[in-house]
């Protein structure tokens, strides 16, 4: 993406963002609340529109609307803070829906794929329950499986652990670390510094809608360059 | 002659059940018509296309705020008498069909608003998740939004059905021989037992409508979306 700008009314939430993520790369976006990191993440599959600039995925500019946009979104997996599993459908149906209705797979194929993915994220034994019957951590892992079922080129994670109880955070992070190890291209908005250290190739620090700092996790956590990043890290790491 | 004998003899002279059967048929067909049309209107009102949203909103404002009696007169005196459009070769069936159309058009506005209130019970994240896996507007409305919205709108839809059932009496304005028309005739010729006749017709409506309320309350609990 290059030269991306976005406003919410008078608020300039994204200021001239330039960012390139390479295939297989894991990029973590961190920054204080209101810095625009979630908004940035959501612009990548156009859940938020942008005012200026250009976003391309795999060389294709993001279409404005219609079938072309739907097609592009199907190649971009998204995991939300609030899980957003389809509440009226079973866990299995949640994962099968995309492959059947978007990819046109047969029911049998979709079911095999869904069960394999649920197995992979460790909730296969819950396949026939409704989302509301699962814990938050389990729901989020189902949401990851649902996104993976589309065989996405890139996965977006928008604060995937922020709505979870502390003891459930790790089960989700472990799933994400495993995914990163497999070479999935990932853009992750998170406050989990442990994940950034363990799995990220690059950390991008945003503040007030601007990229303030961009470096490897080691460099960023041990030797931050900007005052803003030092201040932020000082606040979150000193307790 | 005692009051009860008099009452029984009046009842035996008229086909009260037959008249109510017409109301039930009006309710049935208009319920289907208004539900289908109401769903389409609700779809328009949440669609990404501005002109469709505008059409849906205008329809609802126009039809919801027009008295049903006037719609009946427009159907029969305007569309049939003036424009000479018929909906059936059979004289009685023609009136019946016009009444069903007018009832459907009118209640579709209320069905639309009931469903839209149901759409508002579906968290915005559901639509975002549907879009994120690559579903475009119509599939995400059909597979994700509407199934949840309809479950959330069972109670207001039930209210609309109850209103529709009672509004079928307005079909008398379109010359349909239904219960309220029969009641008027019975009162005209038997004014000594007018209270009993009123009461009979009122009770018949209560008997038809109460189960609707019970079923919708039960169904809205049973099919509530667990979040």
Short mmCIF file of C-alpha atoms in Angstrom, two decimals:
data_model
loop_
_atom_site.label_atom_id
_atom_site.label_comp_id
_atom_site.label_asym_id
_atom_site.label_seq_id
_atom_site.Cartn_x
_atom_site.Cartn_y
_atom_site.Cartn_z
CA UNK A 1 0.00 0.00 0.00
CA UNK A 2 1.21 3.47 -0.73
CA UNK A 3 0.17 6.96 0.21
CA UNK A 4 -2.89 5.75 2.10
CA UNK A 5 -4.93 8.43 3.83
CA UNK A 6 -8.19 8.17 5.67
CA UNK A 7 -10.36 10.54 7.68
CA UNK A 8 -13.22 9.93 10.08
CA UNK A 9 -14.86 13.34 9.81
CA UNK A 10 -12.25 15.80 11.02
CA UNK A 11 -10.03 13.09 12.42
CA UNK A 12 -7.14 12.14 10.16
CA UNK A 13 -6.79 8.47 11.18
CA UNK A 14 -4.27 7.27 8.60
CA UNK A 15 -1.55 9.63 7.39
CA UNK A 16 0.42 8.74 4.26
CA UNK A 17 0.92 5.10 5.13
CA UNK A 18 3.36 3.20 2.91
CA UNK A 19 3.70 -0.47 3.65
CA UNK A 20 4.81 -3.54 1.76
CA UNK A 21 4.35 -7.02 3.15
CA UNK A 22 6.15 -9.83 1.36
CA UNK A 23 4.78 -13.34 0.89
CA UNK A 24 5.45 -15.44 3.96
CA UNK A 25 6.16 -12.42 6.11
CA UNK A 26 4.60 -11.88 9.53
CA UNK A 27 4.09 -8.21 10.32
CA UNK A 28 2.87 -7.03 13.69
CA UNK A 29 1.20 -3.65 14.02
CA UNK A 30 1.41 -2.17 17.48
CA UNK A 31 0.67 1.19 18.95
CA UNK A 32 -1.49 2.96 21.49
CA UNK A 33 -5.30 2.95 21.30
CA UNK A 34 -6.60 5.18 18.57
CA UNK A 35 -3.35 5.09 16.64
CA UNK A 36 -5.11 3.68 13.59
CA UNK A 37 -3.72 0.14 13.61
CA UNK A 38 -7.11 -1.61 13.49
CA UNK A 39 -8.32 0.80 10.83
CA UNK A 40 -5.19 0.11 8.79
CA UNK A 41 -5.78 -3.63 9.09
CA UNK A 42 -9.42 -3.25 8.00
CA UNK A 43 -8.56 -1.17 4.94
CA UNK A 44 -6.64 -4.10 3.50
CA UNK A 45 -9.84 -5.97 2.64
CA UNK A 46 -11.81 -2.76 2.34
CA UNK A 47 -14.00 -3.18 5.39
CA UNK A 48 -12.88 0.44 5.74
CA UNK A 49 -12.63 2.56 2.61
CA UNK A 50 -9.71 4.91 2.08
CA UNK A 51 -9.72 8.51 0.89
CA UNK A 52 -6.40 8.54 -0.91
CA UNK A 53 -3.66 6.19 -1.94
CA UNK A 54 -3.50 2.69 -3.31
CA UNK A 55 -3.67 -0.81 -1.86
CA UNK A 56 -2.69 -3.83 -3.95
CA UNK A 57 -2.76 -7.48 -3.07
CA UNK A 58 -0.56 -9.82 -5.08
CA UNK A 59 -0.20 -7.06 -7.67
CA UNK A 60 -3.95 -6.45 -8.04
CA UNK A 61 -5.29 -3.07 -6.91
CA UNK A 62 -8.18 -3.37 -4.45
CA UNK A 63 -11.47 -3.14 -6.41
CA UNK A 64 -14.00 -0.60 -5.17
CA UNK A 65 -17.03 -2.88 -4.99
CA UNK A 66 -19.04 -5.69 -6.51
CA UNK A 67 -17.97 -9.18 -7.48
CA UNK A 68 -14.30 -8.26 -7.95
CA UNK A 69 -14.13 -7.00 -4.36
CA UNK A 70 -15.88 -10.12 -3.05
CA UNK A 71 -13.40 -12.26 -4.99
CA UNK A 72 -10.48 -10.40 -3.51
CA UNK A 73 -11.86 -10.64 0.00
CA UNK A 74 -12.15 -14.38 -0.41
CA UNK A 75 -8.36 -14.46 -0.79
CA UNK A 76 -7.79 -12.43 2.36
CA UNK A 77 -8.53 -14.19 5.64
CA UNK A 78 -9.76 -12.03 8.48
CA UNK A 79 -9.93 -12.75 12.19
CA UNK A 80 -11.85 -10.27 14.32
CA UNK A 81 -11.54 -9.19 17.93
CA UNK A 82 -15.15 -10.25 18.58
CA UNK A 83 -14.78 -13.60 16.69
CA UNK A 84 -17.97 -12.89 14.68
CA UNK A 85 -18.82 -16.54 14.11
CA UNK A 86 -22.18 -16.92 12.39
CA UNK A 87 -24.37 -17.29 15.46
CA UNK A 88 -27.15 -19.37 13.89
CA UNK A 89 -24.86 -21.97 12.36
CA UNK A 90 -22.90 -24.82 13.90
CA UNK A 91 -19.14 -24.59 14.20
CA UNK A 92 -18.75 -27.01 11.29
CA UNK A 93 -21.18 -25.04 9.08
CA UNK A 94 -19.31 -21.84 9.89
CA UNK A 95 -16.14 -23.31 8.42
CA UNK A 96 -17.93 -25.05 5.50
CA UNK A 97 -19.90 -21.99 4.37
CA UNK A 98 -17.12 -20.16 2.52
CA UNK A 99 -15.73 -23.18 0.64
CA UNK A 100 -19.27 -24.18 -0.46
CA UNK A 101 -20.86 -20.82 -1.25
CA UNK A 102 -17.83 -18.87 -2.44
CA UNK A 103 -15.48 -21.54 -3.78
CA UNK A 104 -18.23 -23.82 -5.07
CA UNK A 105 -16.89 -26.96 -3.40
CA UNK A 106 -19.17 -29.94 -2.86
CA UNK A 107 -20.58 -30.57 0.61
CA UNK A 108 -18.34 -33.59 1.06
CA UNK A 109 -15.17 -31.73 0.08
CA UNK A 110 -16.08 -28.76 2.26
CA UNK A 111 -16.80 -31.02 5.22
CA UNK A 112 -13.51 -32.88 4.89
CA UNK A 113 -11.62 -29.60 4.63
CA UNK A 114 -13.49 -28.10 7.58
CA UNK A 115 -12.92 -31.12 9.81
CA UNK A 116 -9.21 -31.15 8.94
CA UNK A 117 -8.90 -27.47 9.83
CA UNK A 118 -10.91 -27.83 13.04
CA UNK A 119 -8.61 -30.72 13.93
CA UNK A 120 -5.63 -28.51 13.23
CA UNK A 121 -6.83 -25.73 15.55
CA UNK A 122 -7.88 -28.31 18.15
CA UNK A 123 -11.66 -27.93 18.29
CA UNK A 124 -12.78 -30.82 16.08
CA UNK A 125 -14.68 -32.36 19.01
CA UNK A 126 -16.89 -29.24 19.18
CA UNK A 127 -17.83 -29.31 15.48
CA UNK A 128 -21.57 -29.76 15.96
CA UNK A 129 -22.09 -27.19 18.69
CA UNK A 130 -23.29 -23.65 18.20
CA UNK A 131 -20.68 -20.88 18.62
CA UNK A 132 -22.36 -19.60 21.80
CA UNK A 133 -21.68 -22.97 23.48
CA UNK A 134 -17.91 -22.59 23.08
CA UNK A 135 -15.41 -20.63 25.15
CA UNK A 136 -13.93 -17.45 23.70
CA UNK A 137 -10.62 -19.12 22.94
CA UNK A 138 -12.35 -21.98 21.14
CA UNK A 139 -14.53 -19.57 19.18
CA UNK A 140 -11.49 -17.61 18.04
CA UNK A 141 -9.75 -20.78 16.90
CA UNK A 142 -12.87 -21.70 14.91
CA UNK A 143 -12.73 -18.22 13.38
CA UNK A 144 -9.13 -18.89 12.35
CA UNK A 145 -10.19 -22.21 10.81
CA UNK A 146 -13.04 -20.45 8.97
CA UNK A 147 -10.58 -17.96 7.49
CA UNK A 148 -8.09 -20.71 6.58
CA UNK A 149 -10.80 -22.70 4.81
CA UNK A 150 -10.68 -20.09 2.03
CA UNK A 151 -6.98 -20.88 1.43
CA UNK A 152 -6.15 -17.18 1.76
CA UNK A 153 -3.04 -15.52 0.38
CA UNK A 154 -2.77 -13.36 3.47
CA UNK A 155 -4.35 -13.43 6.92
CA UNK A 156 -5.39 -10.31 8.82
CA UNK A 157 -5.73 -10.50 12.59
CA UNK A 158 -7.48 -7.55 14.20
CA UNK A 159 -6.67 -7.77 17.92
CA UNK A 160 -7.53 -11.48 18.00
CA UNK A 161 -6.87 -11.93 21.71
CA UNK A 162 -8.15 -8.64 23.13
CA UNK A 163 -11.59 -10.02 24.01
CA UNK A 164 -10.26 -13.19 25.66
CA UNK A 165 -9.70 -14.21 29.26
CA UNK A 166 -5.98 -14.36 30.05
CA UNK A 167 -5.92 -18.15 30.23
CA UNK A 168 -7.40 -18.47 26.74
CA UNK A 169 -4.99 -16.09 25.07
CA UNK A 170 -2.23 -18.65 24.78
CA UNK A 171 -4.29 -21.28 22.98
CA UNK A 172 -5.05 -18.73 20.28
CA UNK A 173 -1.50 -17.40 20.13
CA UNK A 174 -0.13 -20.95 19.82
CA UNK A 175 -2.39 -21.50 16.82
CA UNK A 176 -1.13 -18.26 15.29
CA UNK A 177 2.51 -19.08 15.94
CA UNK A 178 2.04 -22.47 14.25
CA UNK A 179 0.49 -20.73 11.27
CA UNK A 180 3.38 -18.28 11.07
CA UNK A 181 5.84 -21.19 11.13
CA UNK A 182 4.05 -22.73 8.14
CA UNK A 183 4.88 -19.63 6.12
CA UNK A 184 1.49 -17.92 6.09
CA UNK A 185 1.62 -14.23 5.26
CA UNK A 186 0.17 -12.49 8.29
CA UNK A 187 -0.65 -8.96 9.36
CA UNK A 188 -1.41 -8.90 13.06
CA UNK A 189 -2.74 -6.06 15.18
CA UNK A 190 -2.03 -7.02 18.76
CA UNK A 191 -0.93 -5.95 22.20
CA UNK A 192 0.73 -9.33 22.74
CA UNK A 193 4.41 -8.46 22.78
CA UNK A 194 5.27 -12.12 23.36
CA UNK A 195 3.74 -13.06 20.02
CA UNK A 196 5.59 -10.23 18.29
CA UNK A 197 8.91 -11.44 19.71
CA UNK A 198 8.25 -15.08 18.95
CA UNK A 199 6.72 -14.99 15.48
CA UNK A 200 7.04 -11.60 13.83
CA UNK A 201 9.55 -10.77 11.15
CA UNK A 202 8.83 -7.09 11.41
CA UNK A 203 7.20 -4.79 13.92
CA UNK A 204 5.50 -1.61 12.82
CA UNK A 205 4.80 0.99 15.46
CA UNK A 206 1.95 3.36 14.70
CA UNK A 207 1.07 6.50 16.56
CA UNK A 208 -1.56 9.09 15.60
CA UNK A 209 -2.08 7.46 12.23
CA UNK A 210 1.57 7.49 11.22
CA UNK A 211 4.20 4.83 10.96
CA UNK A 212 6.66 6.01 13.61
CA UNK A 213 9.01 3.09 13.64
CA UNK A 214 9.59 -0.07 11.67
CA UNK A 215 12.15 -2.71 12.59
CA UNK A 216 12.76 -6.30 13.63
CA UNK A 217 11.17 -7.32 16.92
CA UNK A 218 14.54 -7.59 18.67
CA UNK A 219 15.65 -4.19 17.51
CA UNK A 220 12.28 -2.66 18.40
CA UNK A 221 11.97 -4.08 21.90
CA UNK A 222 15.58 -3.69 22.96
CA UNK A 223 16.55 -0.53 21.17
CA UNK A 224 13.59 1.60 20.09
CA UNK A 225 14.65 4.69 18.17
CA UNK A 226 11.77 7.14 18.57
CA UNK A 227 10.73 8.82 21.81
CA UNK A 228 7.13 7.87 21.17
CA UNK A 229 8.01 4.16 20.97
CA UNK A 230 10.27 4.36 24.04
CA UNK A 231 7.46 5.97 25.98
CA UNK A 232 4.94 3.34 24.81
CA UNK A 233 7.21 0.40 25.57
CA UNK A 234 8.12 1.92 28.93
CA UNK A 235 4.48 1.99 29.89
CA UNK A 236 3.60 -1.54 28.83
CA UNK A 237 6.73 -3.45 29.75
CA UNK A 238 7.38 -2.01 33.20
CA UNK A 239 4.88 -4.02 35.17
CA UNK B 1 -89.52 -16.55 23.37
CA UNK B 2 -86.60 -16.47 25.71
CA UNK B 3 -83.42 -14.54 24.87
CA UNK B 4 -81.44 -17.70 24.26
CA UNK B 5 -84.00 -19.11 21.85
CA UNK B 6 -84.06 -15.84 20.00
CA UNK B 7 -80.25 -15.77 19.82
CA UNK B 8 -80.09 -19.36 18.59
CA UNK B 9 -82.70 -18.76 15.92
CA UNK B 10 -80.87 -15.69 14.62
CA UNK B 11 -77.57 -17.56 14.49
CA UNK B 12 -79.18 -20.41 12.56
CA UNK B 13 -80.41 -18.01 9.90
CA UNK B 14 -76.95 -16.78 8.98
CA UNK B 15 -73.71 -18.51 7.98
CA UNK B 16 -71.41 -16.95 10.56
CA UNK B 17 -68.73 -19.63 10.29
CA UNK B 18 -68.76 -19.37 6.51
CA UNK B 19 -68.21 -15.62 6.76
CA UNK B 20 -65.29 -16.11 9.14
CA UNK B 21 -63.85 -18.69 6.79
CA UNK B 22 -63.57 -15.87 4.22
CA UNK B 23 -61.62 -13.76 6.74
CA UNK B 24 -59.31 -16.68 7.43
CA UNK B 25 -58.68 -17.13 3.71
CA UNK B 26 -58.04 -13.41 3.29
CA UNK B 27 -55.59 -13.56 6.20
CA UNK B 28 -53.82 -16.60 4.76
CA UNK B 29 -53.25 -15.24 1.26
CA UNK B 30 -52.48 -11.68 2.39
CA UNK B 31 -50.02 -13.03 4.99
CA UNK B 32 -48.10 -14.84 2.25
CA UNK B 33 -48.30 -11.87 -0.11
CA UNK B 34 -47.24 -9.29 2.45
CA UNK B 35 -44.44 -11.50 3.80
CA UNK B 36 -42.87 -12.02 0.39
CA UNK B 37 -43.23 -8.37 -0.56
CA UNK B 38 -42.10 -7.22 2.89
CA UNK B 39 -38.94 -9.35 2.65
CA UNK B 40 -38.14 -7.82 -0.74
CA UNK B 41 -38.70 -4.33 0.64
CA UNK B 42 -36.51 -5.03 3.67
CA UNK B 43 -33.81 -6.31 1.33
CA UNK B 44 -34.08 -3.07 -0.66
CA UNK B 45 -33.86 -0.97 2.48
CA UNK B 46 -30.58 -2.56 3.58
CA UNK B 47 -29.07 -2.88 0.08
CA UNK B 48 -25.93 -0.99 -0.95
CA UNK B 49 -27.80 0.58 -3.90
CA UNK B 50 -29.13 4.02 -2.97
CA UNK B 51 -32.03 4.07 -5.45
CA UNK B 52 -33.38 0.78 -4.08
CA UNK B 53 -33.09 2.07 -0.52
CA UNK B 54 -34.97 5.18 -1.60
CA UNK B 55 -37.71 3.15 -3.25
CA UNK B 56 -38.11 0.93 -0.17
CA UNK B 57 -38.30 3.90 2.18
CA UNK B 58 -40.81 5.74 -0.03
CA UNK B 59 -43.00 2.65 -0.35
CA UNK B 60 -43.09 2.14 3.40
CA UNK B 61 -43.87 5.79 4.14
CA UNK B 62 -46.59 5.92 1.49
CA UNK B 63 -48.39 2.64 2.23
CA UNK B 64 -47.99 2.67 6.00
CA UNK B 65 -49.59 6.09 6.19
CA UNK B 66 -52.51 5.44 3.85
CA UNK B 67 -55.74 4.21 5.48
CA UNK B 68 -56.50 0.63 4.43
CA UNK B 69 -60.10 1.53 3.59
CA UNK B 70 -58.85 4.01 1.02
CA UNK B 71 -56.59 1.35 -0.51
CA UNK B 72 -59.62 -0.94 -0.80
CA UNK B 73 -61.60 1.78 -2.56
CA UNK B 74 -58.69 2.53 -4.88
CA UNK B 75 -58.44 -1.18 -5.74
CA UNK B 76 -62.13 -1.67 -6.46
CA UNK B 77 -63.32 1.73 -7.67
CA UNK B 78 -60.07 2.87 -9.25
CA UNK B 79 -58.34 -0.19 -10.61
CA UNK B 80 -61.40 -2.31 -11.37
CA UNK B 81 -64.23 0.11 -12.19
CA UNK B 82 -62.16 2.90 -13.70
CA UNK B 83 -59.20 1.12 -15.26
CA UNK B 84 -61.27 -2.03 -15.91
CA UNK B 85 -58.52 -4.36 -14.73
CA UNK B 86 -59.95 -7.63 -13.44
CA UNK B 87 -58.18 -10.23 -11.34
CA UNK B 88 -60.68 -13.01 -11.91
CA UNK B 89 -63.54 -13.80 -14.26
CA UNK B 90 -65.69 -14.74 -11.28
CA UNK B 91 -67.46 -11.71 -9.82
CA UNK B 92 -66.99 -12.60 -6.14
CA UNK B 93 -63.48 -13.99 -6.64
CA UNK B 94 -62.49 -10.73 -8.33
CA UNK B 95 -63.38 -8.71 -5.22
CA UNK B 96 -61.64 -11.26 -3.02
CA UNK B 97 -58.45 -11.02 -5.09
CA UNK B 98 -58.47 -7.23 -5.01
CA UNK B 99 -58.88 -7.33 -1.24
CA UNK B 100 -55.93 -9.73 -0.93
CA UNK B 101 -53.78 -7.42 -3.08
CA UNK B 102 -54.72 -4.32 -1.06
CA UNK B 103 -54.13 -6.12 2.26
CA UNK B 104 -50.77 -7.45 1.00
CA UNK B 105 -49.55 -4.08 -0.27
CA UNK B 106 -50.55 -2.37 2.97
CA UNK B 107 -49.15 -4.92 5.42
CA UNK B 108 -45.95 -5.40 3.42
CA UNK B 109 -44.90 -1.98 4.74
CA UNK B 110 -45.31 -3.22 8.32
CA UNK B 111 -43.63 -6.56 7.57
CA UNK B 112 -40.70 -4.65 6.07
CA UNK B 113 -40.31 -2.56 9.21
CA UNK B 114 -40.64 -5.63 11.46
CA UNK B 115 -37.86 -7.39 9.54
CA UNK B 116 -35.73 -4.26 9.56
CA UNK B 117 -36.04 -4.15 13.34
CA UNK B 118 -34.85 -7.77 13.27
CA UNK B 119 -31.89 -6.80 11.09
CA UNK B 120 -30.94 -4.29 13.76
CA UNK B 121 -30.64 -7.14 16.28
CA UNK B 122 -27.91 -8.75 14.16
CA UNK B 123 -24.48 -7.40 15.22
CA UNK B 124 -22.61 -5.58 12.47
CA UNK B 125 -19.73 -8.05 12.91
CA UNK B 126 -21.88 -10.80 11.35
CA UNK B 127 -22.12 -8.84 8.10
CA UNK B 128 -18.42 -7.99 8.23
CA UNK B 129 -17.48 -11.64 8.71
CA UNK B 130 -19.73 -12.61 5.80
CA UNK B 131 -18.11 -10.02 3.57
CA UNK B 132 -14.65 -11.01 4.76
CA UNK B 133 -15.03 -14.58 3.47
CA UNK B 134 -16.02 -13.19 0.09
CA UNK B 135 -19.84 -13.29 0.15
CA UNK B 136 -21.38 -10.44 -1.82
CA UNK B 137 -24.54 -8.60 -0.69
CA UNK B 138 -27.26 -11.03 -1.75
CA UNK B 139 -25.63 -14.26 -0.50
CA UNK B 140 -24.67 -12.66 2.81
CA UNK B 141 -28.21 -11.31 3.21
CA UNK B 142 -29.72 -14.69 2.38
CA UNK B 143 -27.32 -16.93 4.32
CA UNK B 144 -26.28 -14.80 7.29
CA UNK B 145 -28.35 -11.66 7.89
CA UNK B 146 -31.93 -12.72 7.09
CA UNK B 147 -31.92 -16.07 8.92
CA UNK B 148 -30.88 -14.25 12.09
CA UNK B 149 -33.03 -11.17 11.44
CA UNK B 150 -36.19 -13.23 10.90
CA UNK B 151 -35.67 -15.05 14.20
CA UNK B 152 -35.27 -11.68 15.87
CA UNK B 153 -38.43 -10.31 14.30
CA UNK B 154 -40.88 -13.12 15.10
CA UNK B 155 -42.67 -11.06 17.74
CA UNK B 156 -43.21 -7.91 15.62
CA UNK B 157 -44.14 -10.14 12.66
CA UNK B 158 -46.70 -11.84 14.91
CA UNK B 159 -48.11 -8.44 15.82
CA UNK B 160 -48.43 -7.60 12.14
CA UNK B 161 -50.21 -10.91 11.50
CA UNK B 162 -52.69 -10.18 14.28
CA UNK B 163 -53.33 -6.70 12.89
CA UNK B 164 -53.76 -8.22 9.42
CA UNK B 165 -56.30 -10.75 10.70
CA UNK B 166 -58.45 -8.02 12.18
CA UNK B 167 -57.92 -5.71 9.20
CA UNK B 168 -59.48 -8.31 6.88
CA UNK B 169 -62.80 -6.85 8.06
CA UNK B 170 -61.98 -3.79 5.95
CA UNK B 171 -62.36 -6.02 2.88
CA UNK B 172 -66.06 -5.35 3.26
CA UNK B 173 -65.25 -1.98 1.64
CA UNK B 174 -64.15 -3.94 -1.43
CA UNK B 175 -67.52 -5.75 -1.46
CA UNK B 176 -66.12 -9.01 -0.08
CA UNK B 177 -68.76 -10.95 1.84
CA UNK B 178 -66.87 -11.48 5.08
CA UNK B 179 -67.65 -11.45 8.80
CA UNK B 180 -68.02 -7.75 9.53
CA UNK B 181 -70.33 -7.32 6.53
CA UNK B 182 -72.47 -10.17 7.76
CA UNK B 183 -72.51 -8.66 11.24
CA UNK B 184 -73.85 -5.40 9.83
CA UNK B 185 -76.65 -7.25 8.05
CA UNK B 186 -77.52 -9.27 11.15
CA UNK B 187 -77.68 -6.14 13.31
CA UNK B 188 -79.86 -4.37 10.79
CA UNK B 189 -82.55 -7.04 10.95
CA UNK B 190 -82.16 -8.11 14.60
CA UNK B 191 -81.56 -4.90 16.49
CA UNK B 192 -83.11 -6.36 19.70
CA UNK B 193 -80.05 -8.58 20.30
CA UNK B 194 -77.39 -6.23 18.94
CA UNK B 195 -75.08 -6.65 21.96
CA UNK B 196 -75.12 -10.43 21.65
CA UNK B 197 -74.26 -10.21 17.95
CA UNK B 198 -71.37 -7.83 18.59
CA UNK B 199 -70.11 -10.10 21.31
CA UNK B 200 -70.32 -13.19 19.08
CA UNK B 201 -68.19 -11.63 16.36
CA UNK B 202 -65.71 -10.18 18.81
CA UNK B 203 -65.27 -13.56 20.50
CA UNK B 204 -64.73 -15.30 17.16
CA UNK B 205 -61.88 -12.90 16.39
CA UNK B 206 -60.40 -13.41 19.85
CA UNK B 207 -60.51 -17.18 19.32
CA UNK B 208 -58.68 -16.83 15.99
CA UNK B 209 -56.11 -14.34 17.23
CA UNK B 210 -55.12 -15.68 20.66
CA UNK B 211 -53.35 -18.77 19.28
CA UNK B 212 -51.32 -16.51 16.98
CA UNK B 213 -50.02 -14.60 19.98
CA UNK B 214 -49.21 -17.81 21.86
CA UNK B 215 -47.44 -19.39 18.89
CA UNK B 216 -45.33 -16.31 18.16
CA UNK B 217 -44.26 -15.97 21.80
CA UNK B 218 -43.31 -19.64 21.88
CA UNK B 219 -41.52 -19.49 18.52
CA UNK B 220 -39.58 -16.33 19.34
CA UNK B 221 -38.18 -18.10 22.43
CA UNK B 222 -37.49 -21.38 20.69
CA UNK B 223 -35.69 -19.85 17.72
CA UNK B 224 -33.90 -17.02 19.46
CA UNK B 225 -30.31 -16.76 18.24
CA UNK B 226 -27.95 -17.54 21.10
CA UNK B 227 -25.04 -15.14 21.27
#
